[in-house]
Tab-separated table of C-alpha atoms and ligand atoms in Angstrom:
chain	number	residue	atom	x	y	z
A	12	MET	CA	-0.095	0.052	-0.043
A	13	ALA	CA	0.886	3.431	-0.862
A	14	ALA	CA	2.070	5.876	1.684
A	15	THR	CA	-0.359	8.366	2.574
A	16	ARG	CA	0.170	11.469	4.983
A	17	THR	CA	-1.780	13.148	7.967
A	18	PHE	CA	-1.482	16.136	9.725
A	19	SER	CA	-0.626	16.085	14.086
A	20	ILE	CA	-0.353	18.373	16.799
A	21	ILE	CA	2.029	18.474	19.421
A	22	LYS	CA	-0.528	20.360	22.081
A	23	PRO	CA	0.492	22.857	24.759
A	24	ASP	CA	0.548	20.626	27.533
A	25	ALA	CA	3.277	18.638	25.965
A	26	THR	CA	5.317	21.537	25.078
A	27	ARG	CA	5.151	22.842	28.201
A	28	ARG	CA	6.783	19.403	29.788
A	29	ASN	CA	8.763	19.721	27.002
A	30	LEU	CA	7.889	16.159	25.691
A	31	THR	CA	8.345	16.879	22.004
A	32	GLY	CA	11.155	14.950	21.185
A	33	ALA	CA	8.953	12.024	23.285
A	34	VAL	CA	6.277	12.169	21.352
A	35	THR	CA	8.032	12.057	18.350
A	36	LYS	CA	9.938	9.250	19.030
A	37	MET	CA	6.006	7.072	19.591
A	38	LEU	CA	4.827	8.406	16.228
A	39	GLU	CA	7.965	7.644	14.351
A	40	ASP	CA	8.324	3.997	16.347
A	41	ALA	CA	4.541	3.615	15.274
A	42	GLY	CA	5.909	3.366	11.571
A	43	LEU	CA	5.371	7.726	11.276
A	44	ARG	CA	7.897	9.785	9.056
A	45	VAL	CA	7.907	13.485	10.077
A	46	VAL	CA	7.739	15.400	6.484
A	47	ALA	CA	7.265	19.035	7.678
A	48	SER	CA	7.278	20.539	11.141
A	49	LYS	CA	7.020	24.218	12.999
A	50	ARG	CA	6.528	25.163	16.650
A	51	ILE	CA	3.981	28.023	16.911
A	52	ARG	CA	2.040	30.100	18.210
A	53	MET	CA	-1.315	29.223	17.083
A	54	THR	CA	-3.217	32.413	17.227
A	55	GLU	CA	-7.114	33.146	18.519
A	56	ASP	CA	-8.483	33.374	15.143
A	57	GLN	CA	-6.971	29.457	13.841
A	58	ALA	CA	-7.695	28.227	16.700
A	59	LYS	CA	-11.173	29.078	16.601
A	60	LYS	CA	-11.097	27.955	12.654
A	61	PHE	CA	-9.375	24.823	13.325
A	62	TYR	CA	-12.204	23.439	15.804
A	63	GLU	CA	-14.832	24.582	14.039
A	64	VAL	CA	-16.611	21.475	13.682
A	65	HIS	CA	-16.799	21.554	17.630
A	66	ALA	CA	-18.219	25.429	17.832
A	67	GLU	CA	-21.245	24.361	19.461
A	68	ARG	CA	-19.982	21.843	22.182
A	69	PRO	CA	-19.824	23.119	25.434
A	70	PHE	CA	-15.813	23.097	25.553
A	71	TYR	CA	-15.385	25.084	22.790
A	72	GLY	CA	-14.301	28.202	24.260
A	73	GLU	CA	-11.917	26.374	26.902
A	74	LEU	CA	-10.497	24.593	24.045
A	75	VAL	CA	-9.813	27.413	22.534
A	76	ASP	CA	-8.168	29.356	25.234
A	77	PHE	CA	-5.695	25.853	25.920
A	78	MET	CA	-5.008	25.524	22.290
A	79	THR	CA	-3.210	29.002	22.076
A	80	SER	CA	-1.853	29.043	25.648
A	81	GLY	CA	1.174	27.688	24.510
A	82	PRO	CA	3.201	26.713	21.683
A	83	VAL	CA	2.174	24.085	19.151
A	84	VAL	CA	4.139	22.114	17.367
A	85	VAL	CA	2.443	21.195	13.748
A	86	GLN	CA	3.121	18.503	11.999
A	87	VAL	CA	3.023	16.689	8.733
A	88	LEU	CA	3.715	12.966	9.349
A	89	GLU	CA	4.018	10.330	6.421
A	90	GLY	CA	3.779	6.440	6.367
A	91	GLU	CA	1.497	3.579	5.267
A	92	ASP	CA	-2.213	4.081	6.100
A	93	ALA	CA	-1.371	7.028	7.692
A	94	VAL	CA	-4.093	8.405	9.050
A	95	LYS	CA	-5.334	5.360	10.731
A	96	ARG	CA	-1.648	4.253	12.315
A	97	ASN	CA	-2.005	7.720	14.102
A	98	ARG	CA	-4.953	7.314	15.515
A	99	ASP	CA	-4.113	3.932	16.987
A	100	VAL	CA	-0.687	5.177	18.965
A	101	MET	CA	-2.396	8.979	19.784
A	102	GLY	CA	-5.286	7.198	21.672
A	103	ALA	CA	-8.687	7.604	22.945
A	104	THR	CA	-9.339	11.092	23.395
A	105	ASN	CA	-9.893	10.478	27.083
A	106	PRO	CA	-6.604	9.180	28.366
A	107	ALA	CA	-8.755	7.445	31.093
A	108	ASP	CA	-10.078	4.873	28.028
A	109	ALA	CA	-6.553	5.024	26.486
A	110	GLU	CA	-4.820	1.596	25.917
A	111	GLU	CA	-1.101	0.868	27.644
A	112	GLY	CA	1.156	1.326	24.453
A	113	THR	CA	-0.947	5.300	23.584
A	114	ILE	CA	0.919	8.680	23.650
A	115	ARG	CA	-1.993	9.564	25.129
A	116	LYS	CA	-1.878	7.117	27.783
A	117	ALA	CA	1.490	7.651	28.637
A	118	PHE	CA	0.957	11.305	28.754
A	119	ALA	CA	-2.330	13.055	28.341
A	120	GLU	CA	-3.368	15.221	31.676
A	121	SER	CA	-7.014	15.466	30.855
A	122	ILE	CA	-9.759	15.007	28.251
A	123	GLU	CA	-8.953	18.717	27.161
A	124	ALA	CA	-5.312	18.225	27.322
A	125	ASN	CA	-4.709	14.987	25.813
A	126	SER	CA	-1.049	16.312	24.303
A	127	VAL	CA	-2.136	15.792	20.414
A	128	HIS	CA	-4.514	15.898	17.522
A	129	GLY	CA	-4.733	13.626	14.743
A	130	SER	CA	-6.185	13.874	11.560
A	131	ASP	CA	-9.476	12.234	11.452
A	132	SER	CA	-10.050	11.224	7.648
A	133	ASP	CA	-8.343	11.545	4.741
A	134	GLU	CA	-9.975	14.765	3.140
A	135	ASN	CA	-9.908	15.966	6.900
A	136	ALA	CA	-6.138	15.422	6.702
A	137	ALA	CA	-5.371	17.342	3.591
A	138	THR	CA	-7.495	20.399	5.019
A	139	GLU	CA	-5.804	20.248	7.945
A	140	ILE	CA	-2.158	20.065	6.221
A	141	ALA	CA	-3.595	23.114	3.768
A	142	PHE	CA	-4.169	25.269	6.360
A	143	PHE	CA	-0.613	25.254	8.576
A	144	PHE	CA	1.622	24.253	5.660
A	145	SER	CA	2.644	25.311	1.838
A	146	ASP	CA	3.977	22.498	-0.345
A	147	ASP	CA	6.721	23.930	-0.156
A	148	GLU	CA	7.087	23.381	3.378
A	149	ILE	CA	6.757	19.795	2.958
A	150	VAL	CA	9.347	17.487	2.331
A	151	GLY	CA	8.892	13.468	1.584
B	15	IDP	P1	-10.023	13.902	19.456
B	15	IDP	O1	-8.647	14.675	19.659
B	15	IDP	O2	-9.756	12.360	19.828
B	15	IDP	O3	-10.463	13.208	17.562
B	15	IDP	P2	-13.003	15.143	19.379
B	15	IDP	O4	-13.292	14.692	19.926
B	15	IDP	O5	-12.361	15.653	17.878
B	15	IDP	O6	-11.540	14.279	20.182
B	15	IDP	O7	-11.846	16.276	20.131
B	15	IDP	C1	-11.453	17.114	19.856
B	15	IDP	C2	-10.696	17.998	20.897
B	15	IDP	O8	-11.041	18.390	21.710
B	15	IDP	C3	-10.134	16.688	21.774
B	15	IDP	O9	-8.682	16.355	21.555
B	15	IDP	C4	-9.854	17.601	23.003
B	15	IDP	O10	-8.572	18.467	23.027
B	15	IDP	C5	-11.051	18.510	23.040
B	15	IDP	N1	-12.013	17.739	24.058
B	15	IDP	C6	-12.873	16.484	22.927
B	15	IDP	N2	-14.128	16.112	24.362
B	15	IDP	C7	-13.778	17.416	25.321
B	15	IDP	C8	-14.274	17.329	26.498
B	15	IDP	O11	-15.869	16.999	26.970
B	15	IDP	N3	-14.054	18.434	27.470
B	15	IDP	C9	-13.093	18.991	26.881
B	15	IDP	N4	-12.468	19.222	25.451
B	15	IDP	C10	-12.925	18.071	25.001
């Protein structure tokens, strides 16, 4: 099967605890290759737009505050079946439900501060990659 791409964010709770390398190592050990990466401070506008699908949820405002509370590392990951591979190594949204060996089991602080984002479909991956990266920033 050909390699595909997905979009990942190492969230502020993880950068605050200096876990960028540890999280990236788990992604790489899961068979994913980092083909683009940058550390940014997400603006409120970016966070609102990125999580627009959750705009009606009660946690939306807090989620936007959390995602803009510190640096994040946005990444493009490449590998066989990249979206699923990444979702598998991320673990469940709520760390209380995450399986052993997953990033969220190892590092997440709460259902909100859960260390990583990963696209949930190929279509969303393409949209999310284009939201943060230009083509020339991605080096496969
Ligand atoms: P996912 O990140 O596992 O795909 P989503 O349901 O798409 O989960 O939620 C997006 C993000 O919103 C989560 O990763 C988490 O940071 C936050 N979130 C989800 N549910 C809750 C909640 O019930 N309370 C607070 N934050 C939440």
